[in-house]
Coordinates of C-alpha atoms and ligand atoms in Angstrom, one line a residue:
M1 CA 0.8 3.8 -14.3
L2 CA 3.3 2.6 -11.7
L3 CA 3.2 -0.6 -9.7
G4 CA 4.0 -0.7 -6.0
V5 CA 4.3 -4.3 -4.9
N6 CA 3.1 -5.0 -1.4
I7 CA 5.1 -7.8 0.1
D8 CA 3.5 -8.1 3.5
H9 CA 2.3 -11.6 2.9
V10 CA 5.7 -12.9 2.3
A11 CA 6.4 -11.9 5.9
T12 CA 3.0 -13.4 6.9
L13 CA 4.2 -16.8 5.7
R14 CA 7.5 -16.5 7.5
Q15 CA 5.9 -15.4 10.7
A16 CA 3.5 -18.3 10.6
R17 CA 6.4 -20.6 11.3
Y18 CA 9.2 -18.4 12.7
A19 CA 7.6 -15.6 14.7
L20 CA 9.1 -17.1 17.9
L21 CA 12.5 -17.9 16.2
P22 CA 13.4 -14.6 14.5
D23 CA 17.1 -15.4 14.4
S24 CA 16.7 -18.8 13.0
P25 CA 18.9 -19.4 9.9
N26 CA 16.0 -21.4 8.6
A27 CA 13.5 -18.4 8.6
E28 CA 11.9 -18.2 5.3
P29 CA 10.6 -16.9 2.9
S30 CA 12.6 -13.7 2.8
P31 CA 10.8 -10.4 2.2
L32 CA 14.0 -8.9 1.0
Q33 CA 14.5 -11.5 -1.7
A34 CA 10.9 -11.1 -2.8
A35 CA 11.6 -7.3 -3.1
L36 CA 14.8 -7.9 -5.1
D37 CA 12.9 -10.3 -7.4
A38 CA 10.1 -7.8 -7.8
A39 CA 12.6 -5.0 -8.6
E40 CA 14.3 -7.1 -11.2
A41 CA 11.0 -7.8 -12.9
G42 CA 10.1 -4.1 -13.2
A43 CA 8.2 -3.2 -10.0
D44 CA 8.4 0.5 -9.4
S45 CA 8.3 0.5 -5.6
I46 CA 8.0 -1.8 -2.6
T47 CA 5.2 -1.3 -0.1
I48 CA 5.2 -2.7 3.4
H49 CA 2.8 -2.2 6.3
V50 CA 4.5 -2.3 9.7
R51 CA 1.5 -2.8 11.9
G52 CA 1.4 -1.9 15.6
D53 CA 1.1 -5.6 16.4
R54 CA 4.0 -6.6 14.0
R55 CA 1.9 -9.4 12.7
H56 CA 3.9 -9.7 9.5
M57 CA 6.6 -7.1 8.7
Q58 CA 9.1 -6.5 11.5
D59 CA 11.2 -3.4 12.0
R60 CA 14.2 -5.4 11.0
D61 CA 12.6 -6.1 7.6
A62 CA 12.0 -2.5 7.0
F63 CA 15.6 -1.5 7.7
E64 CA 16.9 -4.4 5.6
L65 CA 14.8 -3.3 2.7
R66 CA 15.8 0.3 3.1
E67 CA 19.4 -0.6 2.9
Q68 CA 19.5 -3.4 0.4
C69 CA 16.6 -2.9 -2.0
P70 CA 17.2 -0.4 -4.8
L71 CA 13.5 0.6 -5.2
P72 CA 11.7 3.4 -3.4
L73 CA 10.1 2.2 -0.2
N74 CA 6.5 3.0 0.7
L75 CA 5.8 2.5 4.4
E76 CA 2.2 2.1 5.3
M77 CA 1.5 3.0 8.9
G78 CA -1.1 4.0 11.4
V79 CA -1.2 7.5 12.8
S80 CA 0.6 7.1 16.1
D81 CA 3.7 8.4 17.9
G82 CA 5.4 5.0 17.8
M83 CA 5.0 4.6 14.1
L84 CA 6.0 8.2 13.4
A85 CA 9.2 7.6 15.3
L86 CA 9.9 4.5 13.2
A87 CA 9.2 6.4 10.0
L88 CA 11.5 9.3 10.9
E89 CA 14.3 6.8 11.6
L90 CA 13.7 4.7 8.5
K91 CA 13.2 7.6 6.2
P92 CA 11.3 5.8 3.4
E93 CA 10.6 7.7 0.2
F94 CA 6.9 7.5 0.9
V95 CA 4.6 7.0 3.8
C96 CA 1.0 6.0 3.3
L97 CA -1.1 6.8 6.4
V98 CA -3.7 4.1 7.0
P99 CA -6.3 3.3 9.7
E100 CA -5.4 0.5 11.9
S101 CA -7.2 -1.6 14.5
R102 CA -5.9 -4.8 16.0
E103 CA -9.0 -6.9 15.3
E104 CA -9.0 -6.4 11.5
V105 CA -7.6 -9.1 9.3
T106 CA -6.4 -6.5 6.9
T107 CA -6.9 -2.8 6.4
E108 CA -10.7 -2.3 6.4
G109 CA -11.9 1.0 5.2
G110 CA -9.9 4.2 4.5
L111 CA -8.5 6.6 7.0
D112 CA -11.2 9.0 8.3
V113 CA -9.2 12.1 7.6
L114 CA -12.3 14.3 8.0
S115 CA -12.9 13.5 11.7
R116 CA -9.2 13.3 12.6
L117 CA -8.0 16.3 10.6
D118 CA -5.8 18.0 13.2
E119 CA -4.1 14.7 14.3
V120 CA -3.5 13.6 10.7
K121 CA -2.2 17.0 9.6
A122 CA 0.3 17.1 12.5
C123 CA 1.6 13.7 11.4
V124 CA 1.8 14.7 7.8
D125 CA 3.7 17.9 8.8
R126 CA 6.3 15.9 10.7
L127 CA 6.8 13.5 7.8
R128 CA 7.0 16.1 5.2
T129 CA 9.5 18.2 7.2
A130 CA 11.7 15.0 7.2
G131 CA 11.5 15.0 3.4
I132 CA 9.1 12.0 3.2
R133 CA 6.3 12.2 0.7
V134 CA 3.0 11.4 2.2
S135 CA -0.1 9.6 0.9
L136 CA -3.4 9.2 2.6
F137 CA -5.4 5.9 2.2
I138 CA -9.0 7.0 2.0
D139 CA -12.3 5.8 0.9
P140 CA -13.4 7.1 -2.6
D141 CA -15.4 9.9 -1.0
V142 CA -15.1 13.5 -2.2
G143 CA -15.3 14.8 1.4
Q144 CA -12.3 12.7 2.4
V145 CA -10.4 13.8 -0.7
E146 CA -10.9 17.4 0.3
A147 CA -9.8 16.7 3.8
A148 CA -6.7 14.9 2.6
A149 CA -5.8 17.9 0.5
E150 CA -6.1 20.1 3.6
T151 CA -3.5 18.0 5.5
G152 CA -0.8 19.0 3.1
G153 CA -0.2 15.4 1.9
E154 CA 0.8 15.1 -1.7
M155 CA -1.0 11.9 -2.6
I156 CA -4.1 10.0 -1.9
E157 CA -4.5 6.2 -2.3
L158 CA -8.1 5.4 -3.1
H159 CA -9.4 2.3 -1.3
T160 CA -10.5 -0.2 -3.9
G161 CA -11.7 -2.9 -1.4
C162 CA -15.4 -2.2 -2.0
F163 CA -14.9 -2.2 -5.7
A164 CA -13.0 -5.5 -5.5
N165 CA -15.7 -7.2 -3.6
A166 CA -18.7 -5.8 -5.5
L167 CA -20.5 -7.5 -8.3
G168 CA -22.8 -6.4 -11.1
D169 CA -24.6 -3.0 -10.5
E170 CA -22.8 -2.6 -7.2
R171 CA -19.5 -2.7 -9.0
S172 CA -20.6 0.0 -11.4
A173 CA -21.6 2.2 -8.5
E174 CA -18.2 1.6 -6.9
I175 CA -16.4 2.6 -10.2
E176 CA -18.5 5.8 -10.3
R177 CA -17.4 6.6 -6.7
L178 CA -13.7 6.0 -7.7
I179 CA -14.1 8.1 -10.8
D180 CA -15.6 11.1 -8.8
A181 CA -12.9 10.8 -6.1
A182 CA -10.1 10.5 -8.7
R183 CA -11.3 13.6 -10.6
C184 CA -11.6 15.5 -7.3
G185 CA -8.1 14.5 -6.2
A186 CA -6.5 15.4 -9.6
G187 CA -8.4 18.7 -9.5
M188 CA -6.8 19.5 -6.2
E189 CA -3.4 18.6 -7.7
L190 CA -3.0 15.5 -5.6
Q191 CA -1.3 12.4 -7.0
V192 CA -4.0 9.7 -7.2
N193 CA -3.1 6.1 -6.4
A194 CA -5.3 3.2 -5.7
G195 CA -5.0 -0.1 -3.8
H196 CA -6.5 -3.0 -1.9
G197 CA -8.1 -6.1 -3.4
I198 CA -6.9 -5.4 -6.9
N199 CA -6.1 -8.6 -8.8
Y200 CA -5.4 -9.9 -12.3
G201 CA -9.1 -10.4 -12.9
N202 CA -10.6 -7.1 -11.7
L203 CA -7.8 -4.8 -12.9
P204 CA -9.3 -4.0 -16.4
A205 CA -12.5 -2.7 -14.8
L206 CA -10.4 -0.1 -12.9
F207 CA -9.2 1.3 -16.2
E208 CA -12.3 3.5 -16.4
V209 CA -11.0 5.5 -13.4
P210 CA -8.9 8.4 -14.7
H211 CA -5.8 10.0 -13.3
L212 CA -4.4 6.8 -11.6
A213 CA -0.6 7.2 -11.1
E214 CA 0.2 4.1 -9.1
L215 CA -1.5 0.9 -7.9
N216 CA -0.4 -0.9 -4.8
I217 CA -1.0 -4.6 -5.1
G218 CA -0.1 -7.3 -2.6
H219 CA -2.2 -10.3 -2.0
A220 CA -2.8 -11.2 -5.7
I221 CA 0.8 -10.9 -6.7
V222 CA 2.1 -12.9 -3.7
S223 CA -0.5 -15.5 -4.4
R224 CA 0.4 -15.7 -8.1
A225 CA 4.0 -15.9 -7.2
M226 CA 3.4 -19.2 -5.5
R227 CA 2.7 -20.7 -8.9
V228 CA 5.0 -18.8 -11.2
G229 CA 7.5 -17.0 -9.0
M230 CA 7.6 -13.4 -7.9
G231 CA 9.4 -12.1 -11.1
E232 CA 6.8 -13.6 -13.4
A233 CA 3.9 -12.5 -11.2
V234 CA 5.1 -8.9 -11.3
R235 CA 5.8 -9.0 -15.1
E236 CA 2.2 -10.3 -15.7
M237 CA 0.8 -7.5 -13.6
K238 CA 2.9 -4.9 -15.3
T239 CA 1.9 -6.2 -18.7
A240 CA -1.8 -6.0 -17.7
M241 CA -1.4 -2.5 -16.3
A242 CA 0.2 -1.3 -19.6
Q243 CA -3.3 -1.3 -21.1
Y244 CA -4.4 1.6 -18.8
P245 CA -5.4 4.4 -21.2
G246 CA -4.5 7.3 -18.8
Ligands
LIG301 N1 -2.9 -0.4 0.0 C1 -3.1 -0.3 1.3 C2 -3.2 1.0 2.0 C3 -3.2 -1.5 2.1 O1 -3.4 -1.5 3.4 C4 -3.1 -2.8 1.4 C5 -3.2 -4.0 2.1 O2 -2.2 -4.2 3.0 C6 -2.9 -2.7 0.0 C7 -2.8 -1.5 -0.7 C8 -2.7 -4.0 -0.8 O3 -3.9 -4.7 -0.8 P1 -3.9 -6.2 -1.4 O4 -3.0 -7.0 -0.6 O5 -5.4 -6.6 -1.3 O6 -3.5 -6.1 -2.8

């Protein structure tokens, strides 16, 4: 199972102080340096979400990473003409299409592919024509998995936020939803990834879910990095993920 390290929150910390001073030589911490440290420690890809409001990652970060980080880049983006233009210029290896609303603190809920099928399909077509592999971030719902397959995207990323926040019986129910969605995705020959809210504590519970090819993990790794450094935080996660039976 591969690890995509989401470094958005390195940029969150920088923006908290330097949003209005983007050219300051003091601007820190550096998302690029975090990515290079993650790469050296064995991360398999770097994920960034360039949001419409540019609250953390800036376009400049995306291009710097593209040019200077050796790992594949996964750009998370909303389905919009502006983001599509950025993606076509940036040409990351992967794009993950996510829902986006300004009010949310972080991505809440998966992309409703079922109700936006034509719009999402058109976006997937443009990206794939440019040679970019496309993933759809969806709730673990069989209807959404089937719709994702119809768009022509090659991958789904199952939203694990509800799983991460659930306790006891509710967590078991969330695991069952993830298992069903993962089986459905694999049955439709989609690569099945997962992400959101995964941390060092809840990771083992996810091992019941079959067919997982890649996990995208951000907040927990960046938080752990504050204590042990990015390299060690990534190594610890990779070591824990090596127990996945699939
Ligand atoms: N995957 C997607 C599509 C996301 O939007 C996010 C959050 O930006 C993540 C994974 C990572 O979530 P977390 O920061 O909770 O690990």
